[in-house]
Coordinates of C-alpha atoms in Angstrom, one line a residue:
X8 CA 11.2 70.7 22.5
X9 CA 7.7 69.3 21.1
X10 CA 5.0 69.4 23.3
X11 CA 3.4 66.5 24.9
X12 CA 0.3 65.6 23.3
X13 CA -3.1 66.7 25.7
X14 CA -5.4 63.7 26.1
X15 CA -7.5 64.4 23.4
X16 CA -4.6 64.2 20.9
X17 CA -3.6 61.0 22.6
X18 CA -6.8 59.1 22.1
X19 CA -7.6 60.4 18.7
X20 CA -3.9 58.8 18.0
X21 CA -5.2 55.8 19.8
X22 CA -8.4 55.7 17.9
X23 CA -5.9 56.0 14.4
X24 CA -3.9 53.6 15.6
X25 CA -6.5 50.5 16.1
X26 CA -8.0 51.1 12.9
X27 CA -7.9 48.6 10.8
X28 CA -5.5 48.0 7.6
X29 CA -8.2 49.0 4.1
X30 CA -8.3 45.0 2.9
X31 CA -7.5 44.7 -0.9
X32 CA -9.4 41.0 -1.3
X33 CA -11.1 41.2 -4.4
X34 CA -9.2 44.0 -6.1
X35 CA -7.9 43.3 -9.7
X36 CA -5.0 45.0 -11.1
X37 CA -3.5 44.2 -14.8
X38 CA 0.0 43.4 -14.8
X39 CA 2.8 41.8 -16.4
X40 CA 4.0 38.7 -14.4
X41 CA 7.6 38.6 -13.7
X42 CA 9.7 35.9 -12.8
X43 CA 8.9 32.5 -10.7
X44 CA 9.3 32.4 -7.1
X45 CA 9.3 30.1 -4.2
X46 CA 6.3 28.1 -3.6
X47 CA 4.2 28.3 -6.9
X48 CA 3.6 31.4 -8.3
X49 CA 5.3 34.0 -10.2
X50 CA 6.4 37.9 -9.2
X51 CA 4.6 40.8 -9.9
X52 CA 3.6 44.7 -9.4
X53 CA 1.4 46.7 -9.2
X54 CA 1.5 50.1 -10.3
X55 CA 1.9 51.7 -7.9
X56 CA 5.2 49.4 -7.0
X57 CA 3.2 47.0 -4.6
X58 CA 4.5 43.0 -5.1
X59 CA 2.6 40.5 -6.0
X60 CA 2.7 36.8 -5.7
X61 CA 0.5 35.3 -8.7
X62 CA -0.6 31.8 -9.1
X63 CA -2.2 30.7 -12.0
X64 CA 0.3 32.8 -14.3
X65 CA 3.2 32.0 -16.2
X66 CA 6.5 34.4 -16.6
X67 CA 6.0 36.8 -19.5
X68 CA 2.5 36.7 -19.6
X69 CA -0.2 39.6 -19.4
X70 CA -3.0 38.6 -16.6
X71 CA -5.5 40.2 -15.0
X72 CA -5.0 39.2 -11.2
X73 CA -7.4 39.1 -8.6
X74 CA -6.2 39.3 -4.8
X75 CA -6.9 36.6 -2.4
X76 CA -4.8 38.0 0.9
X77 CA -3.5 41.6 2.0
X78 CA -4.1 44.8 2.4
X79 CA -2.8 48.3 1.9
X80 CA 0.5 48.9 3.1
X81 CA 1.5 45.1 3.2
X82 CA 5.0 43.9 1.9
X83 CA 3.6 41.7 -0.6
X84 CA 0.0 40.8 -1.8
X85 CA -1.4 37.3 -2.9
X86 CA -3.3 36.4 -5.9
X87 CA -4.4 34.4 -8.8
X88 CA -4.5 35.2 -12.2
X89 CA -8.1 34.9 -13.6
X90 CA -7.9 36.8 -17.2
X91 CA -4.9 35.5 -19.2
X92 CA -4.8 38.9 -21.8
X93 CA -1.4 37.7 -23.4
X94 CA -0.7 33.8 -22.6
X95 CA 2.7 32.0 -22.7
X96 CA 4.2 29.6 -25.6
X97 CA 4.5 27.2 -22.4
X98 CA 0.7 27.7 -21.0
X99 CA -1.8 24.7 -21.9
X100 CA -5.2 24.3 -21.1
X101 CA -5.1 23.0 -17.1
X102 CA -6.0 18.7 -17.6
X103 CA -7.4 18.8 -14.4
X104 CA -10.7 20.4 -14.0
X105 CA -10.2 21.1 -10.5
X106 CA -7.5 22.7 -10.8
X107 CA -7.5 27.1 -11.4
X108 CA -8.2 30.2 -9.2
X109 CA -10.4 29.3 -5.6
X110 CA -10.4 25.7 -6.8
X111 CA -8.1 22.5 -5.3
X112 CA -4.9 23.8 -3.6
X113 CA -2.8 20.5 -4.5
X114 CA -1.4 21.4 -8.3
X115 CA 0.8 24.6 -8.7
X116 CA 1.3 24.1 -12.4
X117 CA -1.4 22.1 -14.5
X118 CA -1.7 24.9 -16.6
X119 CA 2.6 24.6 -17.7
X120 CA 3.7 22.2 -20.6
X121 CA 5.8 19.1 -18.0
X122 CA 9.1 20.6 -19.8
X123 CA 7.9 24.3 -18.8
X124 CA 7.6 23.1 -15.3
X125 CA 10.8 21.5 -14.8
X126 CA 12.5 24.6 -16.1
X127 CA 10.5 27.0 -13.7
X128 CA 12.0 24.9 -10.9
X129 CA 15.4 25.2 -12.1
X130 CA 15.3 28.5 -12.3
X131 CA 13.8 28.4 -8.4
X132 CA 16.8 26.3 -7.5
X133 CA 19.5 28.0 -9.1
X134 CA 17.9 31.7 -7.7
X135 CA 18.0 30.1 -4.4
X136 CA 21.5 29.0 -4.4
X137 CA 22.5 32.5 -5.6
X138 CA 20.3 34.4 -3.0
X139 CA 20.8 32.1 -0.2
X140 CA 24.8 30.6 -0.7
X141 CA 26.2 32.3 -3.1
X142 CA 26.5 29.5 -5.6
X143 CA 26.1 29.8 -9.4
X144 CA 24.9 26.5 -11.1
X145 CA 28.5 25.8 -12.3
X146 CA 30.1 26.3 -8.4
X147 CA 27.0 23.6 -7.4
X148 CA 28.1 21.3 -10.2
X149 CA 24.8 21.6 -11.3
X150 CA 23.7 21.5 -15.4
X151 CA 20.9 23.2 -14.4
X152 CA 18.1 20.6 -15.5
X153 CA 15.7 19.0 -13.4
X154 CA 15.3 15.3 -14.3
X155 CA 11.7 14.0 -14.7
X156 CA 10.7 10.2 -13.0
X157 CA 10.8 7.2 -15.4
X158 CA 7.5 7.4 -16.6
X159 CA 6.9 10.7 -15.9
X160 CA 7.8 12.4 -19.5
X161 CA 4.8 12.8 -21.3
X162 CA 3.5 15.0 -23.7
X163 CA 1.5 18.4 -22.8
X164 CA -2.4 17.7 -21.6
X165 CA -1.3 14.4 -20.0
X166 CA -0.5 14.2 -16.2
X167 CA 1.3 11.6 -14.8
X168 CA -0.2 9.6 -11.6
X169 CA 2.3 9.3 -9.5
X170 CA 0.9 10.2 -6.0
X171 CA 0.8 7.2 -3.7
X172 CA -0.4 8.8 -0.8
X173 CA -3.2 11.2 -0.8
X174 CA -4.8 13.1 2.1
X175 CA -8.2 13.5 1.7
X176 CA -10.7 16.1 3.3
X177 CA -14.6 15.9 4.3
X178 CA -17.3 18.9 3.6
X179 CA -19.8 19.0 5.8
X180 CA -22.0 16.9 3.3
X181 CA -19.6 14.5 4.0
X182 CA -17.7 14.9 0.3
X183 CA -14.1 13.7 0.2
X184 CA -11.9 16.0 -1.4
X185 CA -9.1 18.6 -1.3
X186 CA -8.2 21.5 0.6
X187 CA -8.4 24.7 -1.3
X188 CA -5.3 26.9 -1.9
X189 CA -4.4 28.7 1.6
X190 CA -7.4 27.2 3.4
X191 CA -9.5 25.3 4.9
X192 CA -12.3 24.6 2.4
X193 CA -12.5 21.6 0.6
X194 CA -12.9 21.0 -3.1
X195 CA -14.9 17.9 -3.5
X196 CA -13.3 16.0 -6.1
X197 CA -14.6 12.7 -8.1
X198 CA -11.1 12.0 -9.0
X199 CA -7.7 13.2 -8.4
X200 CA -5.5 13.1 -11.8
X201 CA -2.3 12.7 -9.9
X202 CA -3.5 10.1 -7.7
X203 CA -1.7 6.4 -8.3
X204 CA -4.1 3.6 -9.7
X205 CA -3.6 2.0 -6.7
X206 CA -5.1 5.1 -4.5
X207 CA -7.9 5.7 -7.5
X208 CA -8.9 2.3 -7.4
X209 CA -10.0 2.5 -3.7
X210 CA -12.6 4.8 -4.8
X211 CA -12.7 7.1 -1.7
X212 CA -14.4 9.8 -3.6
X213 CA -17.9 7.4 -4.3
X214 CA -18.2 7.5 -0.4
X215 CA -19.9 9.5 2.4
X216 CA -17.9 10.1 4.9
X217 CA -20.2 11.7 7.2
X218 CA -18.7 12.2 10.5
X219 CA -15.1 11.9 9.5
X220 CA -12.6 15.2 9.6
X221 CA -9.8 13.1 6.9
X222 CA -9.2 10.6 5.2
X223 CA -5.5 9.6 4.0
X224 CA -5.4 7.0 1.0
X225 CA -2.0 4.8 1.0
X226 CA -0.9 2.3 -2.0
X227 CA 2.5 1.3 -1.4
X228 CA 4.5 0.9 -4.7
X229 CA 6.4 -2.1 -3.8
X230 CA 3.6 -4.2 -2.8
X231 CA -0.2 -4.3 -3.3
X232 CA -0.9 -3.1 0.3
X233 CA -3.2 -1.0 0.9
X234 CA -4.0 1.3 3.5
X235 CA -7.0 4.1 4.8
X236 CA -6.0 6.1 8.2
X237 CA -9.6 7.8 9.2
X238 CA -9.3 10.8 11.6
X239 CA -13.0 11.3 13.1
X240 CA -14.5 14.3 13.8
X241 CA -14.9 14.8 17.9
X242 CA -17.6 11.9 19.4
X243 CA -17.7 10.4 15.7
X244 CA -18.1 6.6 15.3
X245 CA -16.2 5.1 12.8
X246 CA -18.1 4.4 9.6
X247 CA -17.8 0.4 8.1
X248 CA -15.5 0.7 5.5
X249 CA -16.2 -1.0 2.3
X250 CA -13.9 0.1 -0.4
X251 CA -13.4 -1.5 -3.9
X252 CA -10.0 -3.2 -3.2
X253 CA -9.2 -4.7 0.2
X254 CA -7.4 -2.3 2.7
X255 CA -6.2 -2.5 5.9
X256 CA -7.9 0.4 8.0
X257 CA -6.5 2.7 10.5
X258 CA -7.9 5.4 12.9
X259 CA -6.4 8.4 14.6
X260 CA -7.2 8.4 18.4
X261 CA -8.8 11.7 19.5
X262 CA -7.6 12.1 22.9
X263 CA -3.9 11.0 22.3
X264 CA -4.0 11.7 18.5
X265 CA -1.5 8.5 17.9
X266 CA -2.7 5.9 14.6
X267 CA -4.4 2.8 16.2
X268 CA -5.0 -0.1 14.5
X269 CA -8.8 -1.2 13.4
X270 CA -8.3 -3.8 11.2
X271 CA -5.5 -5.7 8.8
X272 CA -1.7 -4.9 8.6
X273 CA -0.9 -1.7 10.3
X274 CA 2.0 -0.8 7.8
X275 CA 2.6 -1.0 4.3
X276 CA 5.5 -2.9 2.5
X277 CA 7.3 -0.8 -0.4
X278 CA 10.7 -2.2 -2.0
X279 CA 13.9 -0.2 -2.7
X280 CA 17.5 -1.8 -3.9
X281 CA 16.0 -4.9 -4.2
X282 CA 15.4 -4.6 -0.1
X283 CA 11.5 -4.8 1.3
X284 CA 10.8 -2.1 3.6
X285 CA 7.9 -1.9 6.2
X286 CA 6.9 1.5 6.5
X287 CA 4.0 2.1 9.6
X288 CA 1.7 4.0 9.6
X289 CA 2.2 7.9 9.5
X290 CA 5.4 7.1 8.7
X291 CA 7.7 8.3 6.1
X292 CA 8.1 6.7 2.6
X293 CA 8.5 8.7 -0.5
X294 CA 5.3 9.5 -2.6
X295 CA 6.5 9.0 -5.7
X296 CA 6.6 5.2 -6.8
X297 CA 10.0 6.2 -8.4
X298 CA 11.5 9.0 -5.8
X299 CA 13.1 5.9 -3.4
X300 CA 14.9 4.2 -5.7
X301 CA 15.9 7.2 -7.8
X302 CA 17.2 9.2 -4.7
X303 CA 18.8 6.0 -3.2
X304 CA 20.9 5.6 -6.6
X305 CA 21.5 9.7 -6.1
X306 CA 22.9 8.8 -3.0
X307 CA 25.1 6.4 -3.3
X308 CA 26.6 7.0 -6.6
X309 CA 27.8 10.2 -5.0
X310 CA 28.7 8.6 -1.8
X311 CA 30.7 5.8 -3.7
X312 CA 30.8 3.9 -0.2
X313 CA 33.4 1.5 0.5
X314 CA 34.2 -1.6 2.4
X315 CA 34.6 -0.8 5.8
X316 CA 33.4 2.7 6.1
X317 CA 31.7 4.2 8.6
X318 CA 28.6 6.1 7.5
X319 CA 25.7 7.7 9.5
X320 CA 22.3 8.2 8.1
X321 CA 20.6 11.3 9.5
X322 CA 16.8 11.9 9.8
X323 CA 17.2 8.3 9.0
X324 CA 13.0 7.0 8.4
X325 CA 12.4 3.8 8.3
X326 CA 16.1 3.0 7.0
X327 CA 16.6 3.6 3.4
X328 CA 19.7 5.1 2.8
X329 CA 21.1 3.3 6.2
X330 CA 20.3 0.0 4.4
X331 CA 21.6 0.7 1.3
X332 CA 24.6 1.8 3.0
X333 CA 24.9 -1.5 4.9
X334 CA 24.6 -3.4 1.7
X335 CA 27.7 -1.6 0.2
X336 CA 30.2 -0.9 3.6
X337 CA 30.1 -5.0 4.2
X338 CA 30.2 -6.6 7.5
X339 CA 33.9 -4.2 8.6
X340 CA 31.5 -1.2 8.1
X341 CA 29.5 0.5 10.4
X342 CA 26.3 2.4 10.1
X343 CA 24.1 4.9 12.5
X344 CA 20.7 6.2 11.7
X345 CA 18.8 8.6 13.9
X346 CA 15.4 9.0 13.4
X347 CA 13.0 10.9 15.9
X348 CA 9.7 8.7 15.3
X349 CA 9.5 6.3 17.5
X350 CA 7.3 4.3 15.3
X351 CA 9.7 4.9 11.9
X352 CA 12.7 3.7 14.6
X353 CA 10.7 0.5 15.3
X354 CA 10.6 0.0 11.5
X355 CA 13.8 0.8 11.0
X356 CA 15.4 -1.6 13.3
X357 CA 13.2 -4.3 12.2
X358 CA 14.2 -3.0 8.4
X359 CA 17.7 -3.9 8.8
X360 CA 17.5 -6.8 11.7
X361 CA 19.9 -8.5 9.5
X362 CA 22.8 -6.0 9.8
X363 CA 24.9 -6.7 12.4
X364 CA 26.7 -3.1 12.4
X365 CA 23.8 -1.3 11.4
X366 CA 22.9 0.5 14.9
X367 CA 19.2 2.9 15.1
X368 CA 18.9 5.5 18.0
X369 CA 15.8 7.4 18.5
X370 CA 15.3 11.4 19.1
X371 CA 16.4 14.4 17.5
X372 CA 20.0 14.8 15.6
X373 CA 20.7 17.5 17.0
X374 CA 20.5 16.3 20.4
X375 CA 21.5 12.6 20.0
X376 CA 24.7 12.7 18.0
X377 CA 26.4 14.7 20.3
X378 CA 25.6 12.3 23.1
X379 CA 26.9 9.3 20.9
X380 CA 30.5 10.1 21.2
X381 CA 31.2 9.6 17.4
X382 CA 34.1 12.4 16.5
X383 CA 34.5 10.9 12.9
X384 CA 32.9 9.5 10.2
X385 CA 33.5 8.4 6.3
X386 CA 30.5 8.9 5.2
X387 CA 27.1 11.3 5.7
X388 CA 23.9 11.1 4.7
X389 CA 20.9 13.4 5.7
X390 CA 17.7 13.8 4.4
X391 CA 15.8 16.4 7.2
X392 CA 12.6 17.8 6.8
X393 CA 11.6 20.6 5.0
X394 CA 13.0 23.5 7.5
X395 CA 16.2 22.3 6.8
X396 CA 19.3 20.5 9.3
X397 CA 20.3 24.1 10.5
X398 CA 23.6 25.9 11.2
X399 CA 24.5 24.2 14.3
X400 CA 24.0 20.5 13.5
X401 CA 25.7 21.5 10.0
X402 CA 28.7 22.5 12.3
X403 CA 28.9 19.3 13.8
X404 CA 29.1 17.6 11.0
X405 CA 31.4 19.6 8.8
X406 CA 33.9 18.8 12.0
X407 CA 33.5 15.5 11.6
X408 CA 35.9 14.9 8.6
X409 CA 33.5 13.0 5.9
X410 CA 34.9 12.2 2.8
X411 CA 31.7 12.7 0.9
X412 CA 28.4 14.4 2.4
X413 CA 25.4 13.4 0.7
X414 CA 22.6 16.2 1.3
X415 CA 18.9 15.3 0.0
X416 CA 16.6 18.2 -0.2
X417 CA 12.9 18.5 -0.8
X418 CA 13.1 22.7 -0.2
X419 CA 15.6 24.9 -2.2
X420 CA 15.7 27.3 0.4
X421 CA 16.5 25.3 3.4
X422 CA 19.1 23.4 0.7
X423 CA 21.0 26.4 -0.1
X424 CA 21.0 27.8 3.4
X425 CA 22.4 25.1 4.5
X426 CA 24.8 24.6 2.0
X427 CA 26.0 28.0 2.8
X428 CA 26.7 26.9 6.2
X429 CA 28.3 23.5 5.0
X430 CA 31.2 26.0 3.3
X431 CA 31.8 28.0 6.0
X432 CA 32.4 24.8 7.9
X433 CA 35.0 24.1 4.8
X434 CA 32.8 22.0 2.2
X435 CA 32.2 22.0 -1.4
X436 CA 29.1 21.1 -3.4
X437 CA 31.1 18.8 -5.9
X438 CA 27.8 17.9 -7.5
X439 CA 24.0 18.8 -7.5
X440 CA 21.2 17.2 -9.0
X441 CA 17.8 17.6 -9.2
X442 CA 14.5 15.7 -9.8
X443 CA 11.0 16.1 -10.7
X444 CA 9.0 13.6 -8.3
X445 CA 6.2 16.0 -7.5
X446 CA 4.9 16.8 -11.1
X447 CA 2.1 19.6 -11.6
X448 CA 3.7 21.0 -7.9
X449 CA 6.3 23.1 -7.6
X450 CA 7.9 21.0 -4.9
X451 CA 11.7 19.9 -6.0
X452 CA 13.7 17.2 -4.7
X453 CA 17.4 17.8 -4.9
X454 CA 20.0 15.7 -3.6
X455 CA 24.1 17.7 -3.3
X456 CA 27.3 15.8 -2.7
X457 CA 29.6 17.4 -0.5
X458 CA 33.7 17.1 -0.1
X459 CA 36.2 18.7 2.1
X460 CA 37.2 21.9 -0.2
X461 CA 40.6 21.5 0.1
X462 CA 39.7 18.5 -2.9
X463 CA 38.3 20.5 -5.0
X464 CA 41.3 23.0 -5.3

């Protein structure tokens, strides 16, 4: 039987045990980088067998990373690659000259050809359906490619802008700009590549902003609204705003943190299946000019909705899919959205104040469709946020007998967890597809149709 330690063993084990982890910030190792990953950079290690997650880098190439977080011992270590020894065929000269190791946080993949990046995040989806539901690319229905944005295809060195809502930050100089990689320093910017025209031409970078913590930038696509929502720093008046174009302006309170109205409009109007949508502030609306349309189309060409169906539209916004729906069940159908904003639920009833048998409840899905009674439906759509629907509510609806699921996706991960728990409920992916409307990003937006899988036998 081992002794017990005496006290002098016990607090040297003490003293070992509160010192600190050796941090490795700084350190460079020279590696070959491995395949993408999740979230923007690629895999690597070191060697002595230590992973690293790589930004900056390409698969194949030779770098020379530099780590930004971890220490010894750690599962996995962060960095950027900051000598390229041996570059990729698919590596260009970054467009944006923000963009690169310790710069702006908001680009992934500036320094990929646009047909590079769309293959790196196919390869991301199709390692996450693998890994996380056992589906191969065929089992999705999936051809494996990821769609660019009308628009969006152009050639290497060019960069589309597409971003129609851009959240600015303010140095202490009072400098808009962008939040570095991981952190809280900003990167003043004088322009943003991706930014729409209709955001650039507010010229919010020209100004000082002294006093003010952000700054979000709106130009809705389907309209020329436009839109500023100024979060002051505590005890901070709010500046005059004098932009180039006019704007309507918004603040956000500091004690109850809610978006108050200062002056003009306090929403934006975008346009979708020839319908106009009002879209408050704060709330949702795609950021793409083309995403709304394009996964609206997704949606119902998988759906194929009939007259009289019943349909519910999950994580509903301010009504998109439940008014496209509408549009195509006719006055016999029936749709349900739940939303839990209470300000996108105001715009979504006033959205579709022209359906009858359109009805919008307010709160959480996984606590309001339960209370609603419904046991059966035709038709599903869900678009949740970026942690996913999870197992549970995916239980409820697999038992509720749809004829076609429509999933939409902006995380592969949460996407193929979930479809994982859609087949143990007994669904099929019948189709995926997959779309670039976050270029130089490595975000994804996927939408999956969904059958019984008893039809796919």
């Amino acid at each position: 039987m081992q002794a017990e330690p005496n006290k002098t063993q016990a607090g040297n084990a003490r003293a070992d045990a509160a010192e600190p982890a050796v941090s490795l910030i700084g350190k460079e190792y020279e590696v070959e980088i491995g395949p993408v990953a999740h979230g923007g950079h690629c895999i690597a290690r070191t060697a002595e067998g230590q992973v690293l997650f790589v930004r900056h880098a390409l698969p194949g190439e030779k770098v020379v990373a530099r780590v930004t977080e971890g220490e010894e011992g750690a599962r996995f270590l962060r960095a950027d690659a900051v000598t390229i020894l041996d570059p990729s065929k698919d590596r260009v000269e970054a467009p944006c000259p923000y963009a690169g190791p310790g710069r702006c946080g908001g680009c992934d993949w500036q320094h990929a050809k646009p047909g590079a990046q769309r293959r790196l995040k196919g390869e991301v989806i199709a390692e996450q359906l693998q890994r996380l539901a056992g589906l191969t690319p065929e089992e999705a229905g999936w051809d494996g490619t990821v769609m660019p944005a009308e628009g969006d295809k152009l050639p290497p060195g060019e960069v589309p802008s597409w971003r129609t809502r851009v959240q600015y930050a303010v140095d202490a100089d009072g400098n808009a700009g962008l939040r570095r990689h991981r952190s809280h320093e900003v990167e003043p910017i004088e322009h943003c590549m991706i930014a729409a025209e209709g955001v650039s031409e507010l010229g919010i970078e020209e100004r000082d902003w002294s006093g003010m913590a952000s700054i979000e930038a709106i130009a809705a696509s389907g309209s020329q609204d436009r839109q500023v929502i100024l979060a002051p720093k505590p005890g901070a008046r709010l500046p005059i705003v004098e932009l180039d174009k006019p704007v309507s302006v918004m603040r956000i309170g500091e004690k109850d943190g809610g978006t108050h109205r200062v002056h003009g409009r306090p929403f934006v109007r975008e346009r979708a299946d020839g319908r106009t949508y009002r879209v408050g502030s704060g709330g949702f609306w795609q950021v793409h000019p083309k995403a709304a349309e394009t996964l609206m189309l997704a949606v119902m060409q998988g759906l194929t909705p009939r007259k009289g169906d019943t349909a519910l539209d999950l994580y509903c916004g301010v009504g998109l899919f439940a008014g496209a729906l509408a549009d195509r069940v006719g006055e016999k159908g029936a749709v349900l959205g739940i939303e839990s904003g209470k300000r996108a639920v105001e715009d979504a009833r006033h959205n579709l104040a022209s359906f009858d048998r359109v009805r919008i409840e307010q709160g959480k899905v996984d606590t309001v469709l339960p209370r609603t009674g419904i046991t059966e439906a035709d038709l599903i759509v869900l678009d949740p946020p970026r942690a996913g629907a999870g197992k549970q509510t995916v239980k409820h609806l697999a038992g509720l007998g749809a004829r076609r699921i429509a999933y939409v996706a902006c995380d592969p991960a949460a996407l193929a967890r979930d479809l994982g728990y859609f087949r143990e409920g007994g669904y099929r992916v019948r189709t995926l597809r997959a779309f670039d409307l976050f270029p130089m990003t490595h975000h994804v937006e996927c939408v999956a149709i969904l059958e019984p899988a008893e039809k796919g036998r």
